[in-house]
CSV table of C-alpha atoms in Angstrom, one decimal:
chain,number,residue,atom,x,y,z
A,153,UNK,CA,31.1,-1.1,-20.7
A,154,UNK,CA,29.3,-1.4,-23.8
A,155,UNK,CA,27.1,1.7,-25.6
A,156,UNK,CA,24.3,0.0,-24.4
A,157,UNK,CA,25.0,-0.6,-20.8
A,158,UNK,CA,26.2,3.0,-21.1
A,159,UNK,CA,22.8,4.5,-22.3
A,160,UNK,CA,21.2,2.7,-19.2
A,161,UNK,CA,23.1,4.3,-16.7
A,162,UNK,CA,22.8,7.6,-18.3
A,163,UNK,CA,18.9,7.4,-18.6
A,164,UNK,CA,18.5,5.5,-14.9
A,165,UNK,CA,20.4,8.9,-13.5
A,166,UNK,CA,18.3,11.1,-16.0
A,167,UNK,CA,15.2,9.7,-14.3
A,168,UNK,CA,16.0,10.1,-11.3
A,169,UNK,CA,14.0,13.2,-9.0
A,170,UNK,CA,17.0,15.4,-7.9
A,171,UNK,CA,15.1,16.2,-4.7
A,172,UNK,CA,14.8,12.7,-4.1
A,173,UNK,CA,16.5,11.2,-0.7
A,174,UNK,CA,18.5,7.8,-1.6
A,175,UNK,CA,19.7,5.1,0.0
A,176,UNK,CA,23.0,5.9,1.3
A,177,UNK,CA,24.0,2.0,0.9
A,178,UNK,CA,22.5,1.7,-3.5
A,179,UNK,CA,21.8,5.1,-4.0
A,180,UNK,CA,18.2,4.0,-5.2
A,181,UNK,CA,15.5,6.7,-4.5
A,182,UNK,CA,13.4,6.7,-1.4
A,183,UNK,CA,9.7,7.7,-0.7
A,184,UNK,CA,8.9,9.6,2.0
A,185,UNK,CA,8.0,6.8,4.3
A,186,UNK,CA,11.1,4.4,4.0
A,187,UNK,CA,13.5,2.7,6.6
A,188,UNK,CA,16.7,3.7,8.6
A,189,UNK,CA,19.5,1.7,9.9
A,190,UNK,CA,21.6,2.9,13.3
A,191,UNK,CA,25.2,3.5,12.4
A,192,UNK,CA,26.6,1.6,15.4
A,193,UNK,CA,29.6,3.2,15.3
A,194,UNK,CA,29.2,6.9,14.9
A,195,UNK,CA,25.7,6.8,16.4
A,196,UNK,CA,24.1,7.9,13.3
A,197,UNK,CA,21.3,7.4,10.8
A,198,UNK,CA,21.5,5.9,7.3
A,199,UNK,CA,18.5,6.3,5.4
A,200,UNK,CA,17.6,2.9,3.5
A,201,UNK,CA,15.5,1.6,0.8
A,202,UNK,CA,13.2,-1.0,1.5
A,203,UNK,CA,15.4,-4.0,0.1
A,204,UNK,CA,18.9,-2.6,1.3
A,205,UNK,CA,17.2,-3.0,4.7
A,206,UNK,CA,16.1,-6.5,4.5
A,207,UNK,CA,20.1,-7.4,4.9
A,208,UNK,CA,20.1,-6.4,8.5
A,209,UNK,CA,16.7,-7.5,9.9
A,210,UNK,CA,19.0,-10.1,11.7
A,211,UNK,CA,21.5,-8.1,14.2
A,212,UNK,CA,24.0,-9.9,14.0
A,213,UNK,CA,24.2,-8.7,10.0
A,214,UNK,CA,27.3,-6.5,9.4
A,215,UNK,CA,28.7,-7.6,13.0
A,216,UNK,CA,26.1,-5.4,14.2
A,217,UNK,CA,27.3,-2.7,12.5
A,218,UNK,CA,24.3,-1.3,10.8
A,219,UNK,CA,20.9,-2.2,12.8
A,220,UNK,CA,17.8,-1.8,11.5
A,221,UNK,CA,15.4,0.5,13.2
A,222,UNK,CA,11.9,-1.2,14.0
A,223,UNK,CA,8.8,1.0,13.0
A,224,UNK,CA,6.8,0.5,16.6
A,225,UNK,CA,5.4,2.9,18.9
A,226,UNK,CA,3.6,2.2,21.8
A,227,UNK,CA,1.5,4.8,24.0
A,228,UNK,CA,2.4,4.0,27.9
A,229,UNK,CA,1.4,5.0,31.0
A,230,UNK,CA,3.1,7.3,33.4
A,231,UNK,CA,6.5,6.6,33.3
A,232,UNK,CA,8.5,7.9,37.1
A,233,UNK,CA,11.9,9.5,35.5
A,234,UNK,CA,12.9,11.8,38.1
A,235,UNK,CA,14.8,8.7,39.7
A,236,UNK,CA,16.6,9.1,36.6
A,237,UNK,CA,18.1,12.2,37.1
A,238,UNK,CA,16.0,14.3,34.3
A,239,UNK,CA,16.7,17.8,34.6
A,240,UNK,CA,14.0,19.0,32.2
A,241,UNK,CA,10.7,17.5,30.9
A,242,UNK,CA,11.7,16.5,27.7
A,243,UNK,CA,13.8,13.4,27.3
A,244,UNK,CA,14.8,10.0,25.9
A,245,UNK,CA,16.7,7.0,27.3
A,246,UNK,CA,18.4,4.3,25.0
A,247,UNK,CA,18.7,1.1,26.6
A,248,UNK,CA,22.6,-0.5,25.3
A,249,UNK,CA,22.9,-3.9,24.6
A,250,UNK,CA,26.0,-3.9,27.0
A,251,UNK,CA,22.8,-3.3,30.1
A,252,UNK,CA,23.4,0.7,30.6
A,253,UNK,CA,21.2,3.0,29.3
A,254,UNK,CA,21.7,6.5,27.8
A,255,UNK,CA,19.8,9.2,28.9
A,256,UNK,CA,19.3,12.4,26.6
A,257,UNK,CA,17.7,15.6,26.1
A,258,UNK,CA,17.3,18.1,23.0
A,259,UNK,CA,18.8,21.2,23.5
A,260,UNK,CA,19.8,23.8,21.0
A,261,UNK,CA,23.3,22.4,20.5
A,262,UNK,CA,21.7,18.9,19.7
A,263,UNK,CA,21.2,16.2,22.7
A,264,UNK,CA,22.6,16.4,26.1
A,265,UNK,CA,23.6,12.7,27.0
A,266,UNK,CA,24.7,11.1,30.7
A,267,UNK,CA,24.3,7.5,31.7
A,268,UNK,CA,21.3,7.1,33.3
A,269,UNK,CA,21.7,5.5,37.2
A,270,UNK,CA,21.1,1.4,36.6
A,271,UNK,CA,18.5,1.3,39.5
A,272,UNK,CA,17.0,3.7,38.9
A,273,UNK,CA,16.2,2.0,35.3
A,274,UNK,CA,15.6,-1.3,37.0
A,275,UNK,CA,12.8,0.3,39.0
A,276,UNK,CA,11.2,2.3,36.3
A,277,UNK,CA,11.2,-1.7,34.2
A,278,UNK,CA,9.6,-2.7,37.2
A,279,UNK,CA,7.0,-0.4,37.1
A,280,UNK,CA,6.4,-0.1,33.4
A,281,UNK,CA,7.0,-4.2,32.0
A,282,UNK,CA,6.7,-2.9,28.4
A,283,UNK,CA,9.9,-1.3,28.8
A,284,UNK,CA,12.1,-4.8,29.6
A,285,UNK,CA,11.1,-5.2,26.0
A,286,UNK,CA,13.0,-2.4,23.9
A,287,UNK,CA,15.1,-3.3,21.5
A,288,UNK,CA,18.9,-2.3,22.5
A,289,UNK,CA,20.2,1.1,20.8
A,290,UNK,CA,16.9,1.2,18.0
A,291,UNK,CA,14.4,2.1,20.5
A,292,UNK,CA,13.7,4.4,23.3
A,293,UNK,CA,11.7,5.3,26.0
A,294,UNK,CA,10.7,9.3,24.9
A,295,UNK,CA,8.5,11.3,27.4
A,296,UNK,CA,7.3,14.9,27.7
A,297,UNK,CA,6.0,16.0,31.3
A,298,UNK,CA,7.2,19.7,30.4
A,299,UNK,CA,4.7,22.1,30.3
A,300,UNK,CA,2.3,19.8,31.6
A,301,UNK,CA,2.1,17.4,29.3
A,302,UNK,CA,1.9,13.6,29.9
A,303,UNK,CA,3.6,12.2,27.1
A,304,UNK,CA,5.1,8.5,27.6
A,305,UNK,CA,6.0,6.4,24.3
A,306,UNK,CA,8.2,3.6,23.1
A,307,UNK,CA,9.6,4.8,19.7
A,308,UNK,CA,12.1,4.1,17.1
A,309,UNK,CA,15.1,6.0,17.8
A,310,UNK,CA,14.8,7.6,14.5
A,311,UNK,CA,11.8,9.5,16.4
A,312,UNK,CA,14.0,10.8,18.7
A,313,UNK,CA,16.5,12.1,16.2
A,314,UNK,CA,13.5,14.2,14.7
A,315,UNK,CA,12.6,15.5,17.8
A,316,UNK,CA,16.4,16.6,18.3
A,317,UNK,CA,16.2,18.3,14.8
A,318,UNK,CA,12.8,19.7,16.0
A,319,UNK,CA,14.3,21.6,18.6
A,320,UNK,CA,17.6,22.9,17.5
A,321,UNK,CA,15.8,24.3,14.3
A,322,UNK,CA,12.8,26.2,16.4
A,323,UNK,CA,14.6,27.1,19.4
A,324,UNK,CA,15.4,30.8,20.1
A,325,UNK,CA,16.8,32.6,22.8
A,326,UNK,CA,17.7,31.1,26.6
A,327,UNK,CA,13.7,29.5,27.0
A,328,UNK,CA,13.2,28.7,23.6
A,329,UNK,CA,11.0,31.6,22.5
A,330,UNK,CA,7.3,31.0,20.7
A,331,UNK,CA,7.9,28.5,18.3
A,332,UNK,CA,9.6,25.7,19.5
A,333,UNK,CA,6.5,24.8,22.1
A,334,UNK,CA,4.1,24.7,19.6
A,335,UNK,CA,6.2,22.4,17.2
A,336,UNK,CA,7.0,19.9,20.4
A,337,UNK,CA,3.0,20.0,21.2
A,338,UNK,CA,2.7,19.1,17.2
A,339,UNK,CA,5.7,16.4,17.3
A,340,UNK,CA,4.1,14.6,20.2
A,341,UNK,CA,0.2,15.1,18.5
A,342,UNK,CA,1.3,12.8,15.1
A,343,UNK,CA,2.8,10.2,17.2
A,344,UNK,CA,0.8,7.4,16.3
A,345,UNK,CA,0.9,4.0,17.7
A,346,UNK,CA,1.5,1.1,15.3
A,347,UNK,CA,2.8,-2.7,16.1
């Protein structure tokens, strides 16, 4: 390496914010709003800057490996999930490309998951099209009937993961005390819908 190439790398690293997330792939710096990519393989997110991401808008990139998680959210209707066998109010199911689906719910110890019953997803497609549409293992079907609320989305998985953080950093005690509610009821109020 010459002097000069060596200044370069030691003034690109001086410049950089040291609060500043990075692509885990370059190690350029993120802004707040940039993409993720689903770690296939350990089920995890990779946070990704905006060309890094481009590599895997096809699936099939990395042997499906790394998938890039889409950016839509759709408001639905009243989604049945008792069929599903939801013990609480508060879930998420993950269709898998293989045809099951995942079904999962935050808890203090991070997300409870069990496979959900393939009929009963079959009817709940059949009741709500939009759903034959989400995009294996990046998106999911995320609803909140607990405490009465009537929430029924389609969202990037990266959503869910939040609302997962959400809850294992607000929830005390066995019912979750006063400040996890209030953070779920503020989780589902900036959902916004985009294409």
């Amino acid at each position: 390496m010459t002097s000069g190439a060596l200044a370069r790398v030691i003034r690109s690293a001086a410049d950089r914010r040291p609060d500043a997330e990075r692509c885990e792939l370059c190690g350029a710096d993120l802004p707040p709003e940039h993409h993720h990519l689903l770690d296939t393989g350990r089920e995890g997110l990779l946070c990704a800057c905006r060309p890094c991401s481009l590599l895997f808008v096809d699936k099939e990139a990395a042997q499906g490996r790394y998938r890039l998680v889409p950016r839509r959210r759709v408001r639905l209707p009243p989604v049945g999930t008792r069929a599903l066998g939801v013990p609480v109010g508060l879930a998420y199911f993950v269709p898998h490309a293989d045809g099951t689906v995942s079904a999962h719910y935050p808890s203090p110890a991070g997300a409870t998951r069990w496979e959900a019953e393939p009929q009963a997803w079959r009817d709940a497609v059949a009741h709500c099209p939009p759903l034959a549409g989400l995009e294996p293992d990046v998106e999911a079907l995320l609803v909140n009937t607990a405490r009465a609320a009537k929430h029924h989305w389609i969202v990037p998985i990266d959503d869910c993961f939040r609302l997962v953080a959400v809850v294992r950093r607000e929830w005390r005690g066995l019912s979750g005390g006063s400040r996890v509610w209030p953070e779920i009821e503020r989780f589902f109020a900036e959902l916004t819908e985009r294409p």
